[in-house]
Amino acid sequence: MKRLSLFITALLALSCSVPSDGIHTLHVLTTNDTHGAWFDSTYVDGNVRNNIFAVYHYVDSIRNEFGEDNVLLIDGGDCLQGDNAPYYYNYVAVGEPHLFPRIADYMGYDVVCVGNHDIETGHDVFDRLNRELKSAGVAFLGANAVEQATGKPYFAEYKVFKKAGLKVLVIGFTNPNIPAWLDEEVWSGLEFESLLPYAQDVVDRATKKEKPDVVIVAAHSGTGDGDGGQLENQGLDLFRSLRGVDYLICAHDHSPYTAVTDSIIMSNAGSKSAYLGHAEISLNMEGGKVLSKESFVSLVRVDRKLADSQMRDYFYPEYLKVKAFTLQEVGSLDRDLYTRDAYKGMCDYMNLIHTVQLSVPEASLSFAAPLTYNGTIHSGTLLYNDMFTIYPYENQLFVLALTGSEIKSVLEYSYDGWIQNGEEHILKIENKDDARTGQSKWSFSGRTYNFDSCAGINYTVDVTKPYGERVCILSLADGSTFELDSTYNVAMTSYRASGGGGHITQGAGLSDEEIAERTVAKYPEIREMIYRYFKAESPVCADKFNDSAVLGAWSFVPESATEKIGSDFGLLF
């Protein structure tokens, strides 16, 4: 009797696991790269901005229309950097529960992927987030982040859901290119596997074990070109090669995108809570087998003004805490700083960053790039909020020993991403469609956060010359001779020193091992150093960070280049 009872129980369990006959429609909603765009109000002027509260308005309406049991909500990663709010809860309010898991719980996220900027926060933060998300019942997935000691995944690989009467398998991956951007101290003890062919291996293994009706892969990887040559952007590579996957969710590059074939659909919801991905996967089932499948995917433009009022009220106390932190006075400044001035030559904004980086005793030269595309820091009283405009990322300061020849190579590499030898344009710009707005606009071809200039030397950049012949280093800042075979200590971001942008690895030709050997010093976050600079030096007159004996000078030549750059600026801004 006991064996018969067990047999009947097993049959009942099996029958319950088989979808009923008929059409089952699963709705999958996706976000990614929100970068802390949680609150609907800015901290200083109260303007409405993109926000997760407005995303929730759409999520809630879709759940109400189709039924909560038929909807999955997935985020593709990069939740913990990019705004004052995550910074405050990452590093300031460490004694209280982190805000993001509470937001994820309120939103009803089923899955959050691990993004590279989530890893950049360091073990203390992302391990804490992992614990708190797990407590909230939200899966934090990163199947290709593997423990060096055990060879096992550090984060959960996947999670299985029962939605729309179907068994749904969701597998999550992080970006495999993390070691090229971040210092190993941040991700110590981990290795990051390329998604090719690793993702297929995980899909095959998990599918064999779980036997799902629907398989979803969420990867914090950019769309890419599908040529197999971009480790950080393997989206189209996966889309064209994955077998046994119904829906691929990508992220990372902030570019909204969708693609559909008969067997798989793909989406990338952009960034900053501006879009919501909405996929519909309909299976016609009979006897536990799929007779037919139909899938659609679209991107919903989120109206920032439709913030859910109840959610806003619920998190209003947290907003006030972040706002109070943001509005604390830091110091004062005697003139406005414009970040876009960095693209046409030396400017006060970049001179400030170079001056702070050169304040460490080991450094005699400095590499730095503009990290805010088009921001303004107004003169007068500075608030902590201004520190995020000056320096939006949590990069550390590193000092590397480079030869004069390597320094020139880095600069040649940098300016090649910035300028061109065109008859019509000097800045490397193009008129192309903006995936975020759907409008055509002029923009730089490359990423402006890779436009490094150098302080501590006097040099020119000849816009009429080809790559490799543009940079002419005249002397050190004090007028003494700059030697190509001498070694100089150069301050730079941890991102650059870890190989980010390719300046050190491709430009100067250093291997990862050589970079480690050349690392002279490591310092805390550069934003914190800028904050301390203003606290110590205020009131700050711009003359304090425009000392040519320290910074040297550089310019584009010939002089006629100035007029053409001005024309390019008119198109860009």
Coordinates of C-alpha atoms in Angstrom, one line a residue:
M1 CA 0.0 0.0 0.0
K2 CA 2.8 2.4 0.9
R3 CA 4.5 1.8 -2.5
L4 CA 1.2 2.3 -4.3
S5 CA 0.6 5.5 -2.4
L6 CA 4.1 6.8 -3.4
F7 CA 3.4 5.9 -7.0
I8 CA 0.1 7.8 -7.0
T9 CA 1.8 10.8 -5.4
A10 CA 4.5 10.7 -8.1
L11 CA 1.9 10.6 -10.8
L12 CA 0.0 13.5 -9.3
A13 CA 3.2 15.5 -9.1
L14 CA 4.0 14.7 -12.7
S15 CA 0.5 15.6 -13.8
C16 CA 0.7 18.9 -12.0
S17 CA 4.0 19.7 -13.7
V18 CA 2.6 19.2 -17.2
P19 CA 1.0 22.4 -18.6
S20 CA -2.7 22.0 -19.4
D21 CA -3.8 21.8 -23.0
G22 CA -4.4 25.1 -24.7
I23 CA -2.6 28.4 -25.2
H24 CA -0.4 29.7 -22.4
T25 CA 0.9 33.3 -22.7
L26 CA 3.9 34.5 -20.6
H27 CA 4.6 38.2 -20.4
V28 CA 8.2 39.0 -19.6
L29 CA 9.0 42.6 -18.5
T30 CA 12.6 43.8 -18.5
T31 CA 14.8 46.7 -17.3
N32 CA 18.5 47.1 -17.3
D33 CA 21.3 49.6 -16.5
T34 CA 19.0 51.7 -14.3
H35 CA 22.1 53.1 -12.6
G36 CA 20.2 54.3 -9.6
A37 CA 17.5 56.1 -11.5
W38 CA 15.0 55.4 -8.7
F39 CA 13.5 58.6 -7.5
D40 CA 11.4 60.8 -9.8
S41 CA 12.7 64.1 -8.5
T42 CA 16.2 65.5 -8.8
Y43 CA 17.8 66.5 -5.5
V44 CA 18.7 70.1 -6.2
D45 CA 16.1 71.7 -8.5
G46 CA 13.2 69.3 -8.1
N47 CA 12.9 68.5 -11.8
V48 CA 11.2 65.3 -12.9
R49 CA 13.6 62.8 -14.3
N50 CA 13.5 59.1 -15.5
N51 CA 12.6 57.0 -12.5
I52 CA 11.8 53.4 -11.4
F53 CA 8.5 54.7 -9.9
A54 CA 7.3 55.3 -13.5
V55 CA 8.5 51.9 -14.6
Y56 CA 6.4 50.4 -11.8
H57 CA 3.4 52.2 -13.1
Y58 CA 3.7 50.3 -16.4
V59 CA 4.6 47.0 -14.6
D60 CA 1.6 47.3 -12.3
S61 CA -0.8 48.0 -15.2
I62 CA 0.5 45.0 -17.2
R63 CA 0.1 42.7 -14.2
N64 CA -3.4 44.0 -13.7
E65 CA -4.3 43.4 -17.4
F66 CA -2.8 39.9 -17.8
G67 CA -2.6 38.6 -14.2
E68 CA 0.3 38.6 -11.9
D69 CA 0.8 34.9 -12.3
N70 CA 1.4 35.4 -16.0
V71 CA 4.1 38.1 -15.7
L72 CA 7.9 37.8 -15.0
L73 CA 10.0 40.9 -14.1
I74 CA 13.7 40.8 -14.8
D75 CA 16.5 43.3 -14.5
G76 CA 19.7 43.0 -16.6
G77 CA 22.1 44.5 -14.1
D78 CA 24.1 47.7 -13.3
C79 CA 21.8 48.9 -10.5
L80 CA 24.4 50.1 -7.9
Q81 CA 26.3 53.0 -9.5
G82 CA 25.5 56.1 -11.4
D83 CA 23.5 58.3 -9.0
N84 CA 23.6 59.8 -5.5
A85 CA 21.1 57.3 -4.1
P86 CA 23.1 54.1 -4.7
Y87 CA 26.3 55.8 -3.6
Y88 CA 24.7 56.9 -0.3
Y89 CA 23.4 53.3 0.4
N90 CA 26.6 51.6 -0.8
Y91 CA 29.1 53.6 1.3
V92 CA 27.4 56.0 3.7
A93 CA 24.3 54.3 5.2
V94 CA 26.1 51.0 5.7
G95 CA 24.4 50.4 9.0
E96 CA 20.9 50.1 7.5
P97 CA 19.3 47.9 4.9
H98 CA 20.3 48.8 1.4
L99 CA 17.6 50.6 -0.6
F100 CA 17.8 48.6 -3.8
P101 CA 16.7 45.2 -2.5
R102 CA 13.7 47.0 -0.9
I103 CA 12.9 48.7 -4.2
A104 CA 13.3 45.3 -6.0
D105 CA 11.0 43.7 -3.4
Y106 CA 8.4 46.4 -3.8
M107 CA 8.6 46.2 -7.6
G108 CA 8.2 42.4 -7.5
Y109 CA 11.4 41.7 -9.5
D110 CA 11.8 38.0 -10.0
V111 CA 15.5 38.2 -11.2
V112 CA 18.3 40.7 -11.1
C113 CA 21.5 40.0 -13.0
V114 CA 24.9 41.0 -11.8
G115 CA 26.3 44.0 -13.8
N116 CA 30.0 45.1 -14.0
H117 CA 29.2 48.3 -12.2
D118 CA 27.6 46.2 -9.4
I119 CA 30.9 44.3 -9.1
E120 CA 32.8 47.6 -9.1
T121 CA 31.2 48.5 -5.8
G122 CA 33.4 45.8 -4.2
H123 CA 32.8 42.7 -2.2
D124 CA 31.4 44.5 0.9
V125 CA 28.6 46.0 -1.2
F126 CA 27.7 43.3 -3.8
D127 CA 27.9 40.5 -1.2
R128 CA 25.6 42.5 1.0
L129 CA 23.3 43.0 -1.9
N130 CA 23.3 39.3 -2.7
R131 CA 22.2 38.5 0.8
E132 CA 19.5 41.1 1.0
L133 CA 18.1 40.3 -2.4
K134 CA 18.0 36.6 -1.5
S135 CA 16.1 37.5 1.8
A136 CA 13.6 39.5 -0.4
G137 CA 13.1 36.4 -2.6
V138 CA 14.8 38.0 -5.6
A139 CA 17.4 35.9 -7.5
F140 CA 20.8 37.7 -8.1
L141 CA 22.2 35.8 -11.0
G142 CA 25.7 35.6 -12.4
A143 CA 26.5 32.1 -13.7
N144 CA 29.8 33.0 -15.3
A145 CA 31.3 34.6 -12.1
V146 CA 33.3 31.6 -10.8
E147 CA 35.2 31.1 -7.6
Q148 CA 38.8 30.6 -8.2
A149 CA 39.2 28.3 -5.2
T150 CA 36.4 25.9 -6.0
G151 CA 35.5 26.4 -9.7
K152 CA 31.9 26.8 -8.7
P153 CA 29.6 29.8 -9.5
Y154 CA 29.9 32.5 -6.9
F155 CA 26.3 33.7 -7.5
A156 CA 23.2 31.7 -8.4
E157 CA 23.2 30.4 -11.9
Y158 CA 19.5 30.3 -12.5
K159 CA 16.0 30.1 -11.0
V160 CA 12.9 28.2 -12.0
F161 CA 9.4 29.8 -11.9
K162 CA 5.9 28.6 -12.5
K163 CA 4.3 31.3 -14.6
A164 CA 1.3 31.2 -17.0
G165 CA 1.0 27.6 -16.2
L166 CA 4.4 27.0 -17.6
K167 CA 7.8 26.0 -16.1
V168 CA 10.1 28.9 -16.9
L169 CA 13.9 28.7 -16.5
V170 CA 15.8 32.0 -16.2
I171 CA 19.6 31.9 -16.4
G172 CA 21.6 35.0 -15.7
F173 CA 25.2 36.0 -16.6
T174 CA 27.4 39.0 -15.8
N175 CA 29.9 40.7 -18.2
P176 CA 33.0 38.6 -18.8
N177 CA 35.2 41.6 -19.5
I178 CA 35.3 42.8 -15.9
P179 CA 39.0 42.1 -15.3
A180 CA 39.8 44.5 -18.1
W181 CA 38.1 47.4 -16.3
L182 CA 38.4 46.8 -12.6
D183 CA 41.3 46.2 -10.2
E184 CA 41.5 42.7 -8.9
E185 CA 41.1 43.8 -5.3
V186 CA 37.5 44.7 -6.2
W187 CA 36.6 41.2 -7.5
S188 CA 39.2 39.1 -5.6
G189 CA 38.7 35.4 -5.7
L190 CA 36.6 35.4 -8.8
E191 CA 37.1 34.6 -12.5
F192 CA 34.7 35.6 -15.3
E193 CA 34.0 33.2 -18.1
S194 CA 33.4 34.3 -21.7
L195 CA 29.7 33.8 -22.6
L196 CA 30.9 31.9 -25.6
P197 CA 30.6 28.9 -25.3
Y198 CA 30.0 29.0 -21.5
A199 CA 26.4 30.2 -21.8
Q200 CA 25.3 27.3 -24.0
D201 CA 26.9 24.8 -21.6
V202 CA 24.9 26.2 -18.7
V203 CA 21.7 26.3 -20.8
D204 CA 22.2 22.6 -21.8
R205 CA 22.9 21.5 -18.3
A206 CA 20.1 23.5 -16.6
T207 CA 17.6 22.5 -19.3
K208 CA 18.5 18.8 -19.0
K209 CA 18.0 19.0 -15.2
E210 CA 14.9 21.2 -15.0
K211 CA 13.1 20.3 -18.2
P212 CA 11.4 23.7 -18.6
D213 CA 8.8 24.8 -21.1
V214 CA 10.4 28.2 -21.6
V215 CA 14.1 29.2 -21.4
I216 CA 15.2 32.8 -20.8
V217 CA 18.8 34.0 -20.8
A218 CA 19.5 37.4 -19.2
A219 CA 23.1 38.6 -19.8
H220 CA 24.7 41.8 -18.8
S221 CA 26.4 42.0 -22.2
G222 CA 26.1 44.6 -24.9
T223 CA 24.4 43.9 -28.2
G224 CA 27.7 44.1 -30.2
D225 CA 28.1 43.4 -33.9
G226 CA 27.8 39.6 -33.8
D227 CA 31.3 39.2 -35.1
G228 CA 32.6 37.3 -32.1
G229 CA 35.3 39.9 -31.4
Q230 CA 33.9 41.9 -28.5
L231 CA 34.1 40.2 -25.1
E232 CA 32.0 42.9 -23.5
N233 CA 29.3 42.9 -26.2
Q234 CA 28.4 39.3 -27.0
G235 CA 24.6 39.9 -27.4
L236 CA 24.3 39.2 -31.1
D237 CA 26.8 36.4 -30.8
L238 CA 24.5 34.7 -28.4
F239 CA 21.4 35.5 -30.3
R240 CA 22.8 33.9 -33.4
S241 CA 24.3 30.8 -31.7
L242 CA 22.2 29.8 -28.7
R243 CA 20.1 26.7 -29.0
G244 CA 17.1 25.9 -26.8
V245 CA 16.6 29.5 -25.7
D246 CA 13.3 31.3 -26.3
Y247 CA 14.3 34.8 -25.1
L248 CA 17.6 36.6 -24.7
I249 CA 17.8 39.7 -22.6
C250 CA 20.9 41.9 -23.1
A251 CA 22.2 45.1 -21.4
H252 CA 25.4 47.0 -20.7
D253 CA 25.7 49.3 -23.8
H254 CA 22.7 51.5 -23.0
S255 CA 21.4 51.1 -26.5
P256 CA 17.7 50.0 -26.9
Y257 CA 17.4 47.1 -29.3
T258 CA 15.1 44.3 -30.3
A259 CA 15.5 41.3 -32.7
V260 CA 13.2 38.4 -33.6
T261 CA 13.6 35.1 -35.5
D262 CA 11.4 32.1 -35.6
S263 CA 13.2 30.5 -32.7
I264 CA 14.4 33.3 -30.4
I265 CA 13.7 36.9 -29.5
M266 CA 16.1 39.4 -28.0
S267 CA 15.8 42.8 -26.3
N268 CA 18.0 45.5 -24.7
A269 CA 16.0 48.1 -22.7
G270 CA 18.6 50.9 -22.8
S271 CA 19.3 52.6 -19.5
K272 CA 18.2 54.9 -16.7
S273 CA 14.6 53.6 -16.5
A274 CA 13.8 55.1 -19.9
Y275 CA 12.3 51.9 -21.5
L276 CA 10.6 48.8 -20.4
G277 CA 11.0 45.7 -22.4
H278 CA 7.8 43.6 -23.0
A279 CA 8.0 40.2 -24.4
E280 CA 5.1 37.8 -25.1
I281 CA 5.7 34.1 -25.4
S282 CA 2.7 32.0 -26.3
L283 CA 2.8 28.2 -26.3
N284 CA 0.0 26.0 -27.7
M285 CA 0.3 22.9 -25.5
E286 CA -1.3 19.5 -25.9
G287 CA -0.4 16.5 -23.8
G288 CA 2.5 18.3 -22.3
K289 CA 4.0 19.0 -25.7
V290 CA 4.4 22.2 -27.6
L291 CA 2.3 22.2 -30.8
S292 CA 3.3 25.8 -31.7
K293 CA 5.1 28.8 -30.3
E294 CA 4.7 32.5 -31.1
S295 CA 6.9 35.3 -29.6
F296 CA 6.8 39.1 -29.8
V297 CA 9.0 41.7 -28.1
S298 CA 8.8 45.5 -28.0
L299 CA 10.2 48.4 -26.0
V300 CA 7.8 50.7 -24.2
R301 CA 8.9 54.3 -23.8
V302 CA 8.4 55.1 -20.1
D303 CA 6.7 58.5 -19.4
R304 CA 8.7 59.8 -16.4
K305 CA 5.7 61.9 -15.3
L306 CA 3.6 58.8 -14.6
A307 CA 5.5 57.9 -11.4
D308 CA 3.4 55.6 -9.2
S309 CA 2.3 57.9 -6.3
Q310 CA 2.0 55.2 -3.7
M311 CA 5.5 53.9 -4.4
R312 CA 6.9 57.5 -4.3
D313 CA 5.2 58.1 -0.9
Y314 CA 6.5 54.7 0.4
F315 CA 10.1 55.6 -0.4
Y316 CA 9.9 59.3 0.4
P317 CA 11.8 59.0 3.7
E318 CA 14.7 57.4 1.8
Y319 CA 14.6 60.2 -0.8
L320 CA 14.8 62.8 2.0
K321 CA 17.9 61.1 3.4
V322 CA 19.7 61.0 0.1
K323 CA 18.7 64.6 -0.6
A324 CA 20.0 65.8 2.7
F325 CA 23.3 64.0 2.0
T326 CA 23.4 65.5 -1.5
L327 CA 22.7 69.1 -0.4
Q328 CA 25.5 69.3 2.2
E329 CA 27.9 72.2 1.4
V330 CA 31.4 71.2 0.3
G331 CA 33.1 74.5 -0.4
S332 CA 33.0 77.3 -3.0
L333 CA 34.4 78.1 -6.4
D334 CA 35.0 81.4 -8.2
R335 CA 33.9 80.4 -11.7
D336 CA 31.7 78.1 -13.7
L337 CA 33.2 74.8 -15.0
Y338 CA 31.9 73.3 -18.3
T339 CA 32.7 69.7 -18.9
R340 CA 32.3 69.9 -22.7
D341 CA 35.2 72.3 -22.9
A342 CA 37.5 69.3 -22.5
Y343 CA 36.8 68.2 -26.1
K344 CA 38.5 71.3 -27.6
G345 CA 41.6 71.7 -25.5
M346 CA 42.8 72.5 -22.0
C347 CA 40.1 73.8 -19.7
D348 CA 39.4 74.6 -16.1
Y349 CA 37.3 71.4 -15.6
M350 CA 40.1 69.0 -16.7
N351 CA 42.8 71.1 -15.0
L352 CA 40.9 70.6 -11.7
I353 CA 40.9 66.8 -12.1
H354 CA 44.6 66.7 -13.2
T355 CA 45.6 68.9 -10.2
V356 CA 43.9 66.6 -7.7
Q357 CA 45.5 63.5 -9.3
L358 CA 48.9 65.2 -9.2
S359 CA 48.5 65.9 -5.5
V360 CA 49.7 62.4 -4.6
P361 CA 53.5 62.3 -4.0
E362 CA 54.3 59.4 -6.4
A363 CA 52.9 61.1 -9.5
S364 CA 54.6 63.5 -11.8
L365 CA 52.2 63.2 -14.8
S366 CA 48.5 62.6 -15.0
F367 CA 46.1 61.0 -17.5
A368 CA 42.4 62.0 -17.2
A369 CA 39.3 62.2 -19.4
P370 CA 36.0 64.0 -19.0
L371 CA 33.5 61.7 -17.3
T372 CA 30.4 63.9 -17.6
Y373 CA 29.5 64.5 -21.2
N374 CA 27.9 67.9 -21.0
G375 CA 27.6 69.2 -17.4
T376 CA 28.0 72.5 -15.7
I377 CA 29.4 73.2 -12.2
H378 CA 28.2 76.6 -11.2
S379 CA 30.4 79.1 -9.3
G380 CA 29.5 80.0 -5.7
T381 CA 28.7 77.5 -3.0
L382 CA 29.4 73.9 -4.0
L383 CA 27.2 71.0 -2.8
Y384 CA 28.1 67.3 -2.6
N385 CA 25.8 66.9 -5.7
D386 CA 28.4 68.9 -7.7
M387 CA 30.9 66.2 -6.9
F388 CA 28.8 63.8 -8.9
T389 CA 28.8 66.2 -11.9
I390 CA 32.6 66.6 -11.6
Y391 CA 33.2 62.9 -11.1
P392 CA 30.2 60.6 -11.6
Y393 CA 32.1 57.2 -11.1
E394 CA 33.7 55.5 -8.2
N395 CA 37.1 55.1 -9.8
Q396 CA 40.2 54.8 -7.6
L397 CA 43.4 56.6 -8.4
F398 CA 46.3 54.5 -9.5
V399 CA 49.9 55.5 -10.3
L400 CA 51.8 53.5 -13.0
A401 CA 55.4 53.8 -14.1
L402 CA 55.5 54.3 -17.9
T403 CA 58.3 55.2 -20.2
G404 CA 58.2 58.4 -22.2
S405 CA 57.7 56.4 -25.4
E406 CA 54.7 54.5 -23.8
I407 CA 53.2 57.9 -22.7
K408 CA 53.4 59.2 -26.2
S409 CA 51.8 56.0 -27.5
V410 CA 48.9 56.3 -25.0
L411 CA 48.3 59.9 -26.1
E412 CA 48.4 58.9 -29.8
Y413 CA 45.8 56.1 -29.0
S414 CA 43.6 58.5 -27.0
Y415 CA 43.5 61.3 -29.6
D416 CA 42.8 58.8 -32.4
G417 CA 39.5 58.1 -30.8
W418 CA 38.8 61.8 -30.5
I419 CA 39.9 63.5 -33.7
Q420 CA 40.2 62.7 -37.4
N421 CA 42.0 64.0 -40.5
G422 CA 38.8 65.0 -42.3
E423 CA 38.3 67.9 -44.6
E424 CA 34.9 68.7 -43.0
H425 CA 35.3 67.7 -39.4
I426 CA 38.2 67.6 -37.0
L427 CA 36.4 66.0 -34.0
K428 CA 35.5 62.4 -34.8
I429 CA 31.8 62.9 -34.9
E430 CA 28.9 61.4 -37.0
N431 CA 25.3 62.2 -37.7
K432 CA 23.5 59.0 -36.6
D433 CA 20.2 57.9 -35.1
D434 CA 20.1 58.0 -31.4
A435 CA 18.6 54.7 -30.2
R436 CA 17.6 56.3 -26.9
T437 CA 15.4 59.0 -28.5
G438 CA 14.7 57.7 -32.0
Q439 CA 16.0 61.0 -33.4
S440 CA 19.0 61.7 -35.6
K441 CA 21.7 63.8 -33.9
W442 CA 25.4 64.5 -34.1
S443 CA 27.6 62.7 -31.5
F444 CA 31.1 61.4 -31.0
S445 CA 31.9 58.1 -32.7
G446 CA 33.8 57.0 -29.6
R447 CA 33.2 57.1 -25.8
T448 CA 34.2 60.5 -24.5
Y449 CA 35.3 59.0 -21.2
N450 CA 38.2 57.6 -23.1
F451 CA 39.4 61.0 -24.3
D452 CA 42.5 61.2 -22.1
S453 CA 44.7 64.3 -22.0
C454 CA 48.0 64.5 -20.1
A455 CA 49.1 67.0 -17.5
G456 CA 52.7 67.5 -16.4
I457 CA 54.1 67.9 -19.9
N458 CA 53.9 70.5 -22.7
Y459 CA 52.7 69.1 -26.0
T460 CA 50.8 69.7 -29.2
V461 CA 48.4 67.6 -31.2
D462 CA 48.6 68.1 -34.9
V463 CA 45.2 67.5 -36.4
T464 CA 46.6 67.3 -39.9
K465 CA 48.9 64.3 -39.2
P466 CA 48.0 60.6 -39.1
Y467 CA 47.8 58.3 -36.1
G468 CA 51.2 57.9 -34.6
E469 CA 52.5 61.3 -35.7
R470 CA 50.1 63.7 -34.1
V471 CA 51.5 64.1 -30.6
C472 CA 54.7 66.2 -30.2
I473 CA 55.9 66.3 -26.6
L474 CA 58.0 69.4 -26.2
S475 CA 59.1 69.2 -22.5
L476 CA 58.1 68.5 -19.0
A477 CA 55.9 71.1 -17.3
D478 CA 58.9 72.8 -15.7
G479 CA 60.6 73.2 -19.1
S480 CA 63.1 70.3 -18.5
T481 CA 63.7 67.7 -21.2
F482 CA 61.1 64.9 -21.7
E483 CA 63.0 61.7 -22.6
L484 CA 61.3 58.9 -24.5
D485 CA 63.5 56.3 -22.8
S486 CA 63.0 57.7 -19.2
T487 CA 60.4 56.4 -16.8
Y488 CA 57.7 58.7 -15.3
N489 CA 55.0 57.9 -12.7
V490 CA 51.6 58.7 -14.2
A491 CA 48.4 59.1 -12.2
M492 CA 45.2 57.7 -13.8
T493 CA 42.0 56.0 -12.9
S494 CA 41.8 52.4 -11.8
Y495 CA 39.6 51.8 -14.9
R496 CA 42.4 53.0 -17.2
A497 CA 45.1 51.2 -15.2
S498 CA 43.2 48.0 -15.4
G499 CA 43.1 48.2 -19.2
G500 CA 39.8 50.0 -19.6
G501 CA 39.6 51.7 -23.0
G502 CA 42.7 49.9 -24.3
H503 CA 45.0 52.9 -23.8
I504 CA 47.5 51.0 -21.6
T505 CA 47.1 47.5 -23.2
Q506 CA 46.6 48.4 -26.9
G507 CA 48.1 51.9 -26.9
A508 CA 51.2 51.3 -24.8
G509 CA 51.3 47.5 -25.5
L510 CA 51.5 46.5 -21.8
S511 CA 50.3 43.0 -20.7
D512 CA 48.2 42.5 -17.5
E513 CA 51.4 41.2 -15.8
E514 CA 53.4 44.2 -16.8
I515 CA 50.6 46.6 -15.6
A516 CA 50.8 44.8 -12.2
E517 CA 54.5 45.2 -12.0
R518 CA 54.4 48.9 -13.0
T519 CA 51.7 49.8 -10.4
V520 CA 53.5 52.2 -8.0
A521 CA 50.6 53.3 -5.8
K522 CA 46.8 52.9 -5.3
Y523 CA 44.6 55.6 -3.7
P524 CA 40.9 55.9 -2.7
E525 CA 38.2 57.1 -5.0
I526 CA 39.0 60.2 -7.0
R527 CA 35.6 61.8 -6.2
E528 CA 36.5 61.5 -2.5
M529 CA 39.9 63.2 -3.3
I530 CA 38.1 66.0 -5.1
Y531 CA 35.7 66.4 -2.2
R532 CA 38.6 66.6 0.2
Y533 CA 40.4 69.1 -2.0
F534 CA 37.4 71.5 -1.9
K535 CA 37.0 71.0 1.9
A536 CA 40.6 71.9 2.5
E537 CA 41.1 74.6 -0.1
S538 CA 37.8 76.6 -0.2
P539 CA 37.2 79.2 -1.2
V540 CA 38.8 77.9 -4.4
C541 CA 40.1 80.3 -7.0
A542 CA 40.6 78.6 -10.4
D543 CA 44.1 79.9 -10.4
K544 CA 44.8 77.2 -7.8
F545 CA 44.3 74.4 -10.3
N546 CA 45.7 76.2 -13.3
D547 CA 49.3 76.3 -12.4
S548 CA 51.2 75.7 -15.7
A549 CA 54.4 74.9 -13.8
V550 CA 52.5 71.8 -12.5
L551 CA 50.2 71.0 -15.4
G552 CA 52.2 72.1 -18.4
A553 CA 50.1 72.9 -21.5
W554 CA 48.7 71.3 -24.6
S555 CA 46.8 72.4 -27.6
F556 CA 45.5 71.4 -31.0
V557 CA 47.6 72.7 -33.9
P558 CA 47.6 74.4 -36.4
E559 CA 45.6 77.4 -35.1
S560 CA 43.2 77.0 -38.0
A561 CA 41.9 73.9 -36.2
T562 CA 40.2 76.0 -33.6
E563 CA 37.6 77.4 -36.1
K564 CA 36.7 73.9 -37.4
I565 CA 36.4 72.5 -33.9
G566 CA 34.1 75.4 -33.1
S567 CA 31.9 74.3 -36.1
D568 CA 31.8 70.8 -34.8
F569 CA 30.8 72.0 -31.4
G570 CA 27.8 73.8 -33.0
L571 CA 26.7 70.4 -34.3
L572 CA 27.2 68.5 -31.1
F573 CA 25.8 71.0 -28.6

